[in-house]
């Protein structure tokens, strides 16, 4: 772990950058140390309207993970759409259940397809071990219902992201919630025939094979244990 | 110009969805607007709208064919705005009965009418367009200079080269090849793209891959579009890594995937190449 002093120096580089290129390099360097002290500055960068720097800041926040969730949620800027979209992408990448409500809303209602697709993917990354036992079932159902709805999005790339989200949801609950896995497989069977976009049908096939393999591994494990 | 590229360009312009404004016309109203002569603006918009919403009714096509000969709507530079829109729209309607009229447009005095016609002839895929398109390459790369005081070259070379590639005009290979050395990058890319389509040689795909490393964002976007349109599999990693919007990279990769699946149908199982492309797409979501 680098020293807080060094992080302070890197933060000053970001704040003092006087060109787009220098900003990008400074944000990359700050993101690379994965230090919690960098969080406020990385969140600030999301407001700069500099896509290259924002991508680097989002990657950095995702790498830092859990510790960035509360500051991200506290700083969601309702008036700066761009910053909000970037923050949503960061929260989607981290997968902390505290962001679940935000991701559900973004996946269905955001007007930008790039935010809807990032949120849909993020819904498949939720870390269920961080959800209290008594809430797991209802929250998993909420995520499933949301992704089933997103799988009807008019934009193919959002449906593609919904397939990725559904596959990851199925894999994360495969040993605990077989009813949910069955519903996902049912949705995939329908999409593999009816989705008009070839890339979506191909991704569905890949997802079905991924879930099938995991299911088989689980069965084999049970057999050897017995 | 393929439907793939249209998709790509509308996304680049930020038009992810259809706005309420765009849907405000009806088919009947749009055809009537195109047939009337009082309001030039309504006529111009109607021609675009009929293409945008793929209204391939005979009445719409007839009215668009008539608009190709319009004399009333003139731009300050002497061009024909309505003819440009009509030529673009006819490419999207998929009716090859308009091919002779579009071929006629390749001789128009208006550069942008010639460009629109070449793009539409590419979309319609009719080989009758090949000889007249080849004619526009007369004089070769030496003649392909910029028009004084205009932003464009003497002919719409990008559109012509791309169309010849898509129309599988192998007889034009020797005429196309010199354009790889044209002074404009976008013309070079169009030539590389056509050469790849006509010869399937990786060296031409690699030419476009090299363009993804360039410093100019517009040129990188252009190369992304070309690679997606020709489906050059060797470009997958370079597409995922180039500096451009994820949305555009995903669409480009989708072009590779769709092209690959034409020869490797899903019913016979997922190939390693398909899996590789989709893994790259997943990371860009």
Coordinates of C-alpha atoms in Angstrom, one line a residue, chain B:
Chain B
X1 CA -23.5 2.4 -47.0
X2 CA -25.1 -0.6 -45.3
X3 CA -27.8 -0.8 -42.7
X4 CA -24.9 -1.6 -40.3
X5 CA -23.4 1.8 -41.1
X6 CA -26.7 3.6 -40.7
X7 CA -27.0 2.1 -37.3
X8 CA -23.5 3.1 -36.5
X9 CA -23.9 6.7 -37.7
X10 CA -27.2 7.3 -35.9
X11 CA -25.5 6.2 -32.7
X12 CA -22.5 8.4 -33.4
X13 CA -24.9 11.4 -33.7
X14 CA -26.3 10.5 -30.4
X15 CA -29.7 9.5 -31.8
X16 CA -30.2 6.3 -29.9
X17 CA -33.9 6.3 -30.1
X18 CA -36.7 7.7 -32.3
X19 CA -37.9 11.0 -31.0
X20 CA -41.6 11.9 -30.9
X21 CA -40.9 14.6 -33.4
X22 CA -39.7 12.1 -36.0
X23 CA -42.8 10.0 -35.7
X24 CA -45.2 12.9 -36.2
X25 CA -45.9 12.3 -39.9
X26 CA -48.1 9.5 -41.2
X27 CA -47.3 7.5 -44.3
X28 CA -50.2 9.1 -46.2
X29 CA -49.2 12.6 -45.1
X30 CA -45.6 12.1 -46.0
X31 CA -46.5 10.9 -49.5
X32 CA -48.8 13.8 -49.9
X33 CA -46.1 16.2 -48.7
X34 CA -43.7 14.8 -51.2
X35 CA -46.2 15.2 -54.1
X36 CA -47.2 18.8 -53.3
X37 CA -45.2 21.7 -54.8
X38 CA -46.0 24.6 -52.4
X39 CA -43.7 24.0 -49.5
X40 CA -40.1 23.0 -50.3
X41 CA -39.3 22.3 -46.7
X42 CA -42.2 19.8 -46.3
X43 CA -41.1 18.1 -49.5
X44 CA -37.5 17.8 -48.4
X45 CA -38.5 16.5 -45.0
X46 CA -41.0 14.0 -46.4
X47 CA -38.3 12.5 -48.7
X48 CA -36.1 11.9 -45.7
X49 CA -38.9 10.6 -43.6
X50 CA -40.0 8.0 -46.1
X51 CA -36.5 6.5 -46.1
X52 CA -36.1 6.7 -42.4
X53 CA -39.3 4.7 -41.8
X54 CA -38.7 2.4 -44.8
X55 CA -42.0 3.2 -46.5
X56 CA -41.6 1.0 -49.6
X57 CA -45.1 1.5 -51.0
X58 CA -45.3 1.9 -54.8
X59 CA -46.8 5.5 -54.4
X60 CA -43.9 6.5 -52.1
X61 CA -41.3 5.1 -54.6
X62 CA -43.0 6.8 -57.6
X63 CA -43.0 10.1 -55.8
X64 CA -39.4 9.7 -54.8
X65 CA -38.4 8.9 -58.4
X66 CA -40.2 12.1 -59.5
X67 CA -38.3 14.0 -56.8
X68 CA -35.0 12.7 -58.4
X69 CA -35.8 15.0 -61.3
X70 CA -36.8 18.0 -59.3
X71 CA -35.8 21.5 -60.6
X72 CA -37.5 23.7 -58.0
X73 CA -35.4 23.1 -54.9
X74 CA -31.9 24.6 -55.5
X75 CA -29.1 25.2 -53.0
X76 CA -27.0 28.4 -53.1
X77 CA -24.2 26.3 -54.7
X78 CA -26.5 25.2 -57.5
X79 CA -27.1 21.7 -55.9
X80 CA -30.3 19.8 -55.6
X81 CA -31.2 19.2 -51.9
X82 CA -34.5 17.3 -52.6
X83 CA -32.8 15.1 -55.2
X84 CA -30.1 14.2 -52.6
X85 CA -32.7 13.2 -50.0
X86 CA -34.7 11.3 -52.6
X87 CA -31.7 9.4 -53.7
X88 CA -30.8 8.5 -50.1
X89 CA -34.3 7.3 -49.4
X90 CA -34.5 5.1 -52.4
X91 CA -31.5 3.1 -51.3
X92 CA -33.3 2.2 -48.1
X93 CA -36.5 0.9 -49.7
X94 CA -35.0 -2.1 -51.3
X95 CA -36.8 -1.9 -54.6
X96 CA -34.4 -2.5 -57.5
X97 CA -36.7 -1.0 -60.0
X98 CA -35.1 2.4 -59.1
X99 CA -31.6 1.3 -60.1
X100 CA -31.6 2.8 -63.6
X101 CA -32.8 6.2 -62.2
X102 CA -30.0 6.1 -59.5
X103 CA -27.4 5.2 -62.1
X104 CA -28.6 8.3 -64.0
X105 CA -27.9 10.3 -60.9
X106 CA -24.2 9.3 -61.0
X107 CA -24.0 11.8 -63.8
X108 CA -25.6 14.6 -61.8
X109 CA -23.8 17.9 -61.7
X110 CA -24.3 17.9 -57.9
X111 CA -21.6 16.0 -56.1
X112 CA -23.9 15.2 -53.2
X113 CA -26.5 13.7 -55.5
X114 CA -23.7 11.5 -57.0
X115 CA -22.6 10.5 -53.5
X116 CA -26.1 9.6 -52.3
X117 CA -26.8 7.6 -55.4
X118 CA -23.5 5.6 -55.0
X119 CA -24.4 4.8 -51.4
X120 CA -27.9 3.8 -52.4
X121 CA -26.7 1.6 -55.2
X122 CA -24.5 -0.1 -52.7
X123 CA -27.4 -0.8 -50.4
X124 CA -29.6 -2.1 -53.3
X125 CA -26.8 -4.6 -54.3
X126 CA -27.7 -4.7 -58.0
X127 CA -24.6 -5.5 -60.2
X128 CA -26.0 -3.3 -63.0
X129 CA -24.5 -0.4 -61.1
X130 CA -20.9 -1.7 -61.4
X131 CA -19.9 -0.3 -64.8
X132 CA -21.3 3.2 -64.2
X133 CA -19.6 3.3 -60.7
X134 CA -16.3 2.2 -62.3
X135 CA -16.7 5.2 -64.7
X136 CA -16.4 7.5 -61.8
X137 CA -12.9 6.3 -61.1
X138 CA -11.8 7.6 -64.6
X139 CA -8.3 9.0 -64.5
X140 CA -7.4 6.9 -61.4
X141 CA -5.9 8.2 -58.3
X142 CA -4.1 11.1 -60.1
X143 CA -7.4 12.6 -61.1
X144 CA -8.8 12.2 -57.6
X145 CA -8.1 15.7 -56.4
X146 CA -10.0 18.2 -54.3
X147 CA -12.3 20.7 -56.0
X148 CA -11.1 24.2 -55.6
X149 CA -13.0 26.0 -52.8
X150 CA -15.0 22.9 -51.9
X151 CA -14.6 20.5 -49.1
X152 CA -14.9 17.5 -51.4
X153 CA -13.0 15.7 -54.1
X154 CA -14.1 15.7 -57.7
X155 CA -16.0 12.4 -57.2
X156 CA -17.4 10.7 -54.1
X157 CA -14.6 8.2 -54.1
X158 CA -15.3 6.8 -50.7
X159 CA -18.9 5.9 -51.6
X160 CA -17.8 4.5 -55.0
X161 CA -15.0 2.3 -53.6
X162 CA -17.2 1.0 -50.8
X163 CA -20.0 0.2 -53.3
X164 CA -17.7 -1.6 -55.6
X165 CA -16.4 -3.7 -52.7
X166 CA -19.9 -4.6 -51.5
X167 CA -21.1 -5.3 -55.1
X168 CA -18.2 -7.8 -55.4
X169 CA -16.8 -6.0 -58.5
X170 CA -13.7 -8.1 -58.8
X171 CA -13.1 -6.7 -62.3
X172 CA -12.4 -3.4 -60.6
X173 CA -9.6 -4.7 -58.3
X174 CA -6.8 -3.2 -60.3
X175 CA -8.5 0.2 -60.5
X176 CA -9.2 0.2 -56.7
X177 CA -5.8 -0.8 -55.5
X178 CA -4.0 2.5 -56.3
X179 CA -6.5 4.3 -54.1
X180 CA -4.7 2.7 -51.1
X181 CA -2.2 5.5 -51.6
X182 CA -4.7 8.4 -52.0
X183 CA -3.7 11.5 -49.9
X184 CA -7.0 11.3 -47.9
X185 CA -7.0 8.7 -45.1
X186 CA -10.7 8.0 -45.5
X187 CA -10.3 7.2 -49.2
X188 CA -7.4 4.9 -48.3
X189 CA -9.7 3.1 -45.8
X190 CA -12.5 2.8 -48.4
X191 CA -10.0 1.2 -50.8
X192 CA -8.7 -1.1 -48.1
X193 CA -12.2 -2.1 -47.2
X194 CA -13.1 -2.8 -50.8
X195 CA -9.9 -4.7 -51.4
X196 CA -10.6 -6.9 -48.4
X197 CA -14.1 -7.6 -49.6
X198 CA -12.9 -8.5 -53.1
X199 CA -9.8 -10.5 -52.2
X200 CA -10.3 -11.6 -48.5
X201 CA -6.6 -10.9 -47.9
X202 CA -5.8 -10.1 -44.3
X203 CA -3.2 -7.5 -45.3
X204 CA -6.1 -5.1 -46.2
X205 CA -7.9 -5.8 -43.0
X206 CA -4.6 -5.0 -41.2
X207 CA -4.5 -1.7 -42.9
X208 CA -7.7 -0.7 -41.1
X209 CA -6.5 -2.2 -37.9
X210 CA -3.5 0.1 -38.1
X211 CA -5.9 3.0 -38.5
X212 CA -7.3 2.2 -35.0
X213 CA -3.9 3.3 -33.6
X214 CA -4.0 6.7 -35.2
X215 CA -4.3 10.0 -33.3
X216 CA -7.5 11.3 -34.9
X217 CA -10.7 10.2 -33.2
X218 CA -12.8 10.7 -36.3
X219 CA -10.5 8.4 -38.3
X220 CA -10.6 5.8 -35.6
X221 CA -14.4 5.9 -35.6
X222 CA -14.3 5.6 -39.4
X223 CA -12.0 2.5 -39.2
X224 CA -14.3 0.9 -36.5
X225 CA -17.2 1.3 -38.9
X226 CA -15.3 -0.2 -41.8
X227 CA -14.1 -3.2 -39.8
X228 CA -17.6 -3.9 -38.6
X229 CA -19.0 -3.6 -42.1
X230 CA -16.4 -6.1 -43.6
X231 CA -16.3 -8.4 -40.5
X232 CA -12.5 -8.7 -40.4
X233 CA -12.1 -11.2 -37.5
X234 CA -8.4 -10.4 -36.9
X235 CA -9.4 -6.9 -35.7
X236 CA -11.4 -8.0 -32.6
X237 CA -8.8 -7.2 -29.9
X238 CA -7.7 -4.0 -31.6
X239 CA -11.3 -2.8 -31.8
X240 CA -11.8 -3.5 -28.1
X241 CA -8.6 -1.6 -27.2
X242 CA -8.8 1.5 -29.4
X243 CA -9.6 4.8 -27.9
X244 CA -13.3 5.5 -28.8
X245 CA -16.7 5.2 -27.3
X246 CA -17.6 1.8 -26.0
X247 CA -20.9 2.0 -27.9
X248 CA -19.1 2.3 -31.2
X249 CA -16.7 -0.5 -30.3
X250 CA -19.6 -2.8 -29.4
X251 CA -21.4 -2.1 -32.7
X252 CA -18.2 -2.8 -34.6
X253 CA -17.7 -6.1 -32.8
X254 CA -21.3 -6.9 -33.5
X255 CA -20.5 -6.5 -37.2
X256 CA -17.7 -9.1 -36.8
X257 CA -19.9 -11.5 -35.0
X258 CA -22.8 -11.2 -37.4
X259 CA -20.5 -11.6 -40.4
X260 CA -18.9 -14.7 -38.8
X261 CA -22.2 -16.3 -38.0
X262 CA -23.3 -16.1 -41.6
X263 CA -20.8 -18.8 -42.4
X264 CA -20.9 -20.5 -39.0
X265 CA -24.6 -20.7 -38.1
X266 CA -25.5 -20.8 -34.5
X267 CA -27.4 -24.1 -35.0
X268 CA -24.1 -25.9 -35.4
X269 CA -22.8 -24.7 -32.1
X270 CA -20.8 -21.7 -30.9
X271 CA -17.4 -21.4 -32.5
X272 CA -14.3 -20.3 -30.5
X273 CA -14.3 -17.1 -32.6
X274 CA -17.8 -16.2 -31.6
X275 CA -17.0 -16.8 -27.9
X276 CA -13.9 -14.6 -28.2
X277 CA -15.9 -11.7 -29.7
X278 CA -18.6 -11.9 -27.2
X279 CA -16.2 -12.0 -24.3
X280 CA -14.8 -8.7 -25.7
X281 CA -18.2 -7.2 -26.0
X282 CA -19.1 -8.2 -22.5
X283 CA -16.2 -6.2 -21.1
X284 CA -17.4 -3.1 -23.0
X285 CA -20.9 -3.0 -21.6

